[in-house]
Amino acid sequence: MVTYSPFSVIAQPGEELRLPVHNGSLAQAAIAAPAGLELMLADSNLQIVAPANPGLYPVSVTLANGEVRDINLFVTVPASAIENQQLNGYQMGPAPPGHPRYPELYRAPTGFIEVTEDVLDVRMSPHFTLRQFLCKQQSDYPKYVAMKESLLVLLEGLLMEVQARGYPAQTFGVISGYRTPWYNKQIGNVPNSRHVYGDAMDFYIDVDRDGRMDDLNGDGKQSREDVVLLAEIADEFMRRPGNSLVYGGVGRYGKTSRHGGFVHVDTRGYAARW
């Protein structure tokens, strides 16, 4: 499970999940879960069978020592439900093209979280809400999001790292999270952008909440040097022993007329730097 609480787990209908407990024991644990959700305690694992119906299924585990681990189980709408490149009226576009050299790392999303207005502010992890990962294309609800848990782990780890370096951010400002292939094409991005695979975010530190990257290096201005500094923090974090599951791309982007500078991160599984 999950070192973080709350933490989100994303599953296909009927998928069997085995969630290990870190820094705690399931002995004498108390579990609160929606009626009809199949779950079982086995050794140091919580085993869950995802329901057939897509949606949010909150689970709360209280360990014997009193610690509470909240899990938001999101059961996805299968990608097979897409018809004419739309999902329930939401424009999705064609499936991502994949990568001949890394076919396993470029698999198209198999399912999508259905987002209605009542779940926008559900915490995917302690410092990030579902709203922050939405594609920015204009549409009515429901909307749909592809996401990988590895991105949540990366973002929480990076946030702890920037806090340890003296930047009191409580979350990150977001330029872009998930993108549907349709929207990704509309903004002129490459078809194989990691954003369409659900494991990428373009972000910046915005403690003063002015919608721009903060002056991280203390030179009195918002500049590319601040972007470089944040990218170096992300690169160093990814390269640490034990962080192989969140290893991937780091990109640096300067400010434009539409937004300030930002850093791209993803968990593609191999190094990419630009």
Short mmCIF file of C-alpha atoms in Angstrom, two decimals:
data_model
loop_
_atom_site.label_atom_id
_atom_site.label_comp_id
_atom_site.label_asym_id
_atom_site.label_seq_id
_atom_site.Cartn_x
_atom_site.Cartn_y
_atom_site.Cartn_z
CA MET A 1 0.00 0.00 0.00
CA VAL A 2 1.19 2.42 0.22
CA THR A 3 3.47 4.53 2.25
CA TYR A 4 1.33 7.58 1.53
CA SER A 5 -2.17 8.17 2.84
CA PRO A 6 -4.36 8.78 1.01
CA PHE A 7 -3.11 7.02 -2.08
CA SER A 8 -4.93 6.02 -5.25
CA VAL A 9 -4.91 2.65 -6.93
CA ILE A 10 -6.17 2.35 -10.49
CA ALA A 11 -7.62 -0.94 -11.70
CA GLN A 12 -9.61 -2.47 -14.50
CA PRO A 13 -13.01 -4.04 -13.71
CA GLY A 14 -12.48 -7.45 -12.16
CA GLU A 15 -8.73 -6.99 -11.71
CA GLU A 16 -7.22 -8.72 -8.67
CA LEU A 17 -4.94 -6.47 -6.64
CA ARG A 18 -2.40 -7.36 -3.97
CA LEU A 19 -1.36 -4.30 -1.99
CA PRO A 20 1.56 -4.69 0.42
CA VAL A 21 1.68 -2.73 3.64
CA HIS A 22 4.84 -0.72 4.26
CA ASN A 23 5.85 0.35 7.76
CA GLY A 24 2.93 -1.41 9.37
CA SER A 25 1.24 -4.75 9.99
CA LEU A 26 -2.20 -5.92 8.92
CA ALA A 27 -2.51 -8.07 12.04
CA GLN A 28 -5.75 -7.01 13.79
CA ALA A 29 -6.31 -4.27 11.21
CA ALA A 30 -9.81 -2.83 10.83
CA ILE A 31 -11.10 -2.17 7.32
CA ALA A 32 -13.89 0.10 6.18
CA ALA A 33 -14.98 -0.35 2.58
CA PRO A 34 -18.08 0.04 0.41
CA ALA A 35 -20.58 -2.78 0.52
CA GLY A 36 -19.93 -5.46 -2.06
CA LEU A 37 -16.21 -4.78 -2.45
CA GLU A 38 -14.32 -8.08 -2.28
CA LEU A 39 -11.24 -7.85 -0.07
CA MET A 40 -9.17 -10.10 2.13
CA LEU A 41 -6.19 -9.84 4.44
CA ALA A 42 -3.36 -12.25 3.67
CA ASP A 43 0.04 -12.07 5.36
CA SER A 44 1.15 -8.45 4.87
CA ASN A 45 -1.08 -7.82 1.88
CA LEU A 46 -4.53 -6.44 1.32
CA GLN A 47 -6.12 -8.33 -1.55
CA ILE A 48 -8.90 -6.61 -3.49
CA VAL A 49 -10.98 -7.68 -6.45
CA ALA A 50 -11.99 -4.58 -8.37
CA PRO A 51 -15.77 -4.35 -8.88
CA ALA A 52 -17.29 -4.73 -12.31
CA ASN A 53 -18.71 -1.21 -12.29
CA PRO A 54 -16.32 1.71 -12.89
CA GLY A 55 -16.11 4.36 -10.21
CA LEU A 56 -14.44 5.40 -6.96
CA TYR A 57 -14.32 2.91 -4.09
CA PRO A 58 -12.72 4.41 -0.95
CA VAL A 59 -11.10 1.95 1.46
CA SER A 60 -9.80 2.85 4.91
CA VAL A 61 -7.43 0.55 6.81
CA THR A 62 -6.75 1.21 10.50
CA LEU A 63 -3.65 -0.65 11.67
CA ALA A 64 -3.25 -2.06 15.17
CA ASN A 65 -1.00 0.88 16.10
CA GLY A 66 -3.77 3.33 15.19
CA GLU A 67 -2.30 4.48 11.88
CA VAL A 68 -4.86 4.95 9.13
CA ARG A 69 -4.14 4.21 5.48
CA ASP A 70 -6.78 5.55 3.10
CA ILE A 71 -6.90 4.03 -0.37
CA ASN A 72 -8.93 5.46 -3.23
CA LEU A 73 -9.62 2.58 -5.58
CA PHE A 74 -10.54 3.91 -9.01
CA VAL A 75 -12.06 1.29 -11.29
CA THR A 76 -11.63 2.48 -14.85
CA VAL A 77 -13.84 2.55 -17.89
CA PRO A 78 -12.15 0.12 -20.32
CA ALA A 79 -10.55 1.57 -23.44
CA SER A 80 -12.66 -0.91 -25.41
CA ALA A 81 -15.67 1.34 -24.63
CA ILE A 82 -14.28 4.05 -26.93
CA GLU A 83 -16.40 4.37 -30.08
CA ASN A 84 -15.56 6.61 -33.02
CA GLN A 85 -12.68 8.02 -30.98
CA GLN A 86 -15.10 9.21 -28.27
CA LEU A 87 -15.86 7.96 -24.78
CA ASN A 88 -19.37 8.82 -23.62
CA GLY A 89 -19.24 11.94 -25.78
CA TYR A 90 -15.76 12.96 -24.63
CA GLN A 91 -13.31 13.42 -27.49
CA MET A 92 -10.43 10.94 -27.08
CA GLY A 93 -8.86 10.62 -30.53
CA PRO A 94 -6.92 7.60 -31.80
CA ALA A 95 -4.91 5.35 -29.51
CA PRO A 96 -1.26 6.40 -29.02
CA PRO A 97 1.06 4.95 -31.69
CA GLY A 98 3.41 3.10 -29.35
CA HIS A 99 7.16 2.70 -29.79
CA PRO A 100 8.82 -0.13 -31.77
CA ARG A 101 11.94 -0.02 -29.59
CA TYR A 102 10.07 0.05 -26.27
CA PRO A 103 6.71 -1.65 -26.91
CA GLU A 104 6.18 -2.56 -23.24
CA LEU A 105 6.84 1.00 -22.10
CA TYR A 106 4.53 2.54 -24.69
CA ARG A 107 1.37 0.53 -24.27
CA ALA A 108 -1.82 2.46 -24.84
CA PRO A 109 -3.91 3.02 -21.68
CA THR A 110 -6.25 0.11 -21.02
CA GLY A 111 -8.74 2.17 -19.04
CA PHE A 112 -9.71 5.66 -17.97
CA ILE A 113 -10.88 7.20 -14.72
CA GLU A 114 -14.31 8.73 -15.18
CA VAL A 115 -14.29 12.25 -13.75
CA THR A 116 -17.46 13.98 -12.64
CA GLU A 117 -17.61 17.28 -10.78
CA ASP A 118 -18.12 15.57 -7.41
CA VAL A 119 -14.73 13.80 -7.57
CA LEU A 120 -12.59 16.67 -8.86
CA ASP A 121 -11.10 17.38 -5.43
CA VAL A 122 -10.54 13.78 -4.36
CA ARG A 123 -6.94 13.44 -3.22
CA MET A 124 -5.02 11.05 -5.40
CA SER A 125 -2.16 11.26 -2.89
CA PRO A 126 -1.54 13.55 0.10
CA HIS A 127 -0.72 16.66 -1.94
CA PHE A 128 -2.37 16.15 -5.34
CA THR A 129 -6.02 16.11 -6.39
CA LEU A 130 -7.67 14.53 -9.40
CA ARG A 131 -8.39 18.02 -10.77
CA GLN A 132 -4.65 18.61 -11.30
CA PHE A 133 -4.36 15.74 -13.79
CA LEU A 134 -7.31 16.62 -16.05
CA CYS A 135 -6.77 17.29 -19.72
CA LYS A 136 -7.39 20.96 -20.50
CA GLN A 137 -9.66 20.39 -23.47
CA GLN A 138 -13.04 22.09 -23.13
CA SER A 139 -15.99 19.75 -22.63
CA ASP A 140 -18.88 18.87 -20.37
CA TYR A 141 -18.65 16.17 -17.73
CA PRO A 142 -17.90 13.36 -17.51
CA LYS A 143 -14.29 13.70 -18.55
CA TYR A 144 -11.75 10.87 -18.65
CA VAL A 145 -8.19 10.58 -17.41
CA ALA A 146 -5.48 7.96 -17.89
CA MET A 147 -3.04 7.81 -15.01
CA LYS A 148 -0.28 5.61 -13.65
CA GLU A 149 0.40 5.31 -9.94
CA SER A 150 4.11 5.73 -10.62
CA LEU A 151 3.47 9.40 -11.46
CA LEU A 152 1.87 9.96 -8.04
CA VAL A 153 4.87 8.36 -6.32
CA LEU A 154 7.25 10.54 -8.33
CA LEU A 155 5.38 13.76 -7.60
CA GLU A 156 5.12 13.09 -3.88
CA GLY A 157 8.82 12.24 -3.75
CA LEU A 158 9.78 15.38 -5.68
CA LEU A 159 7.60 17.52 -3.44
CA MET A 160 9.33 16.15 -0.34
CA GLU A 161 12.68 16.84 -2.00
CA VAL A 162 11.92 20.48 -2.82
CA GLN A 163 10.57 20.99 0.69
CA ALA A 164 13.79 19.57 2.13
CA ARG A 165 15.70 22.12 0.05
CA GLY A 166 13.83 24.98 1.65
CA TYR A 167 10.92 25.62 -0.74
CA PRO A 168 7.69 25.41 1.33
CA ALA A 169 5.45 24.20 -1.50
CA GLN A 170 2.32 22.28 -0.49
CA THR A 171 1.73 21.07 -4.05
CA PHE A 172 2.94 21.96 -7.55
CA GLY A 173 1.49 24.36 -10.07
CA VAL A 174 0.41 22.41 -13.15
CA ILE A 175 0.78 23.33 -16.80
CA SER A 176 -0.33 19.97 -18.16
CA GLY A 177 -1.17 16.52 -16.80
CA TYR A 178 -2.99 13.93 -18.87
CA ARG A 179 -3.76 14.78 -22.48
CA THR A 180 -6.12 12.91 -24.74
CA PRO A 181 -4.49 12.11 -28.09
CA TRP A 182 -7.11 14.41 -29.66
CA TYR A 183 -6.11 17.39 -27.50
CA ASN A 184 -2.43 16.57 -27.78
CA LYS A 185 -2.74 16.86 -31.57
CA GLN A 186 -4.70 20.12 -31.30
CA ILE A 187 -1.81 21.80 -29.44
CA GLY A 188 0.74 20.48 -31.93
CA ASN A 189 2.58 18.04 -29.71
CA VAL A 190 4.24 14.82 -30.88
CA PRO A 191 1.88 11.81 -31.03
CA ASN A 192 4.00 9.80 -28.58
CA SER A 193 4.09 12.43 -25.85
CA ARG A 194 4.14 10.73 -22.46
CA HIS A 195 1.15 12.88 -21.51
CA VAL A 196 -1.12 10.63 -23.60
CA TYR A 197 0.11 7.59 -21.64
CA GLY A 198 -0.86 9.06 -18.26
CA ASP A 199 2.54 9.21 -16.56
CA ALA A 200 3.70 12.79 -17.24
CA MET A 201 3.26 16.22 -15.72
CA ASP A 202 4.50 19.70 -16.61
CA PHE A 203 4.84 21.55 -13.32
CA TYR A 204 6.44 24.41 -11.47
CA ILE A 205 6.93 25.62 -7.89
CA ASP A 206 4.47 28.37 -7.03
CA VAL A 207 4.58 29.11 -3.31
CA ASP A 208 3.44 32.72 -3.84
CA ARG A 209 0.55 31.51 -6.04
CA ASP A 210 1.04 34.01 -8.82
CA GLY A 211 0.68 31.31 -11.49
CA ARG A 212 4.38 31.43 -12.44
CA MET A 213 7.57 29.64 -11.47
CA ASP A 214 9.00 31.12 -8.27
CA ASP A 215 12.41 32.75 -8.05
CA LEU A 216 14.11 29.58 -6.85
CA ASN A 217 17.72 30.71 -7.06
CA GLY A 218 17.10 34.00 -5.27
CA ASP A 219 18.44 36.29 -8.00
CA GLY A 220 15.39 38.54 -7.84
CA LYS A 221 13.76 37.45 -11.08
CA GLN A 222 11.82 34.62 -12.64
CA SER A 223 14.08 33.18 -15.31
CA ARG A 224 15.24 30.03 -17.09
CA GLU A 225 17.80 29.52 -14.31
CA ASP A 226 14.93 28.65 -11.99
CA VAL A 227 13.71 26.04 -14.48
CA VAL A 228 17.21 24.57 -14.73
CA LEU A 229 17.48 24.36 -10.95
CA LEU A 230 14.16 22.51 -10.61
CA ALA A 231 15.08 20.15 -13.47
CA GLU A 232 18.37 19.35 -11.73
CA ILE A 233 16.49 18.50 -8.54
CA ALA A 234 14.20 16.15 -10.50
CA ASP A 235 17.10 14.51 -12.33
CA GLU A 236 19.05 13.95 -9.14
CA PHE A 237 16.00 12.51 -7.39
CA MET A 238 15.27 10.05 -10.20
CA ARG A 239 18.85 8.79 -10.31
CA ARG A 240 18.99 7.83 -6.63
CA PRO A 241 19.21 4.14 -5.76
CA GLY A 242 15.76 2.77 -5.09
CA ASN A 243 13.95 5.16 -7.43
CA SER A 244 14.02 2.99 -10.54
CA LEU A 245 10.23 2.70 -10.59
CA VAL A 246 9.88 6.45 -11.10
CA TYR A 247 12.76 6.82 -13.56
CA GLY A 248 12.07 8.59 -16.81
CA GLY A 249 12.13 11.90 -18.61
CA VAL A 250 13.04 15.40 -17.44
CA GLY A 251 12.52 18.38 -19.74
CA ARG A 252 13.13 22.11 -19.32
CA TYR A 253 10.85 24.75 -20.83
CA GLY A 254 11.19 28.52 -20.73
CA LYS A 255 8.39 31.02 -20.28
CA THR A 256 6.13 32.08 -23.15
CA SER A 257 3.38 34.63 -23.57
CA ARG A 258 0.92 32.06 -22.18
CA HIS A 259 2.78 30.69 -19.17
CA GLY A 260 5.95 30.85 -17.13
CA GLY A 261 8.80 28.36 -17.26
CA PHE A 262 8.19 24.79 -16.15
CA VAL A 263 9.71 21.33 -15.89
CA HIS A 264 8.39 18.15 -17.48
CA VAL A 265 8.73 14.81 -15.68
CA ASP A 266 7.51 11.35 -16.61
CA THR A 267 8.06 7.73 -15.56
CA ARG A 268 8.68 6.20 -18.99
CA GLY A 269 11.27 3.78 -17.59
CA TYR A 270 14.44 5.06 -19.27
CA ALA A 271 16.40 8.31 -19.23
CA ALA A 272 15.37 11.14 -21.52
CA ARG A 273 16.70 14.67 -21.00
CA TRP A 274 16.04 17.83 -22.97
#
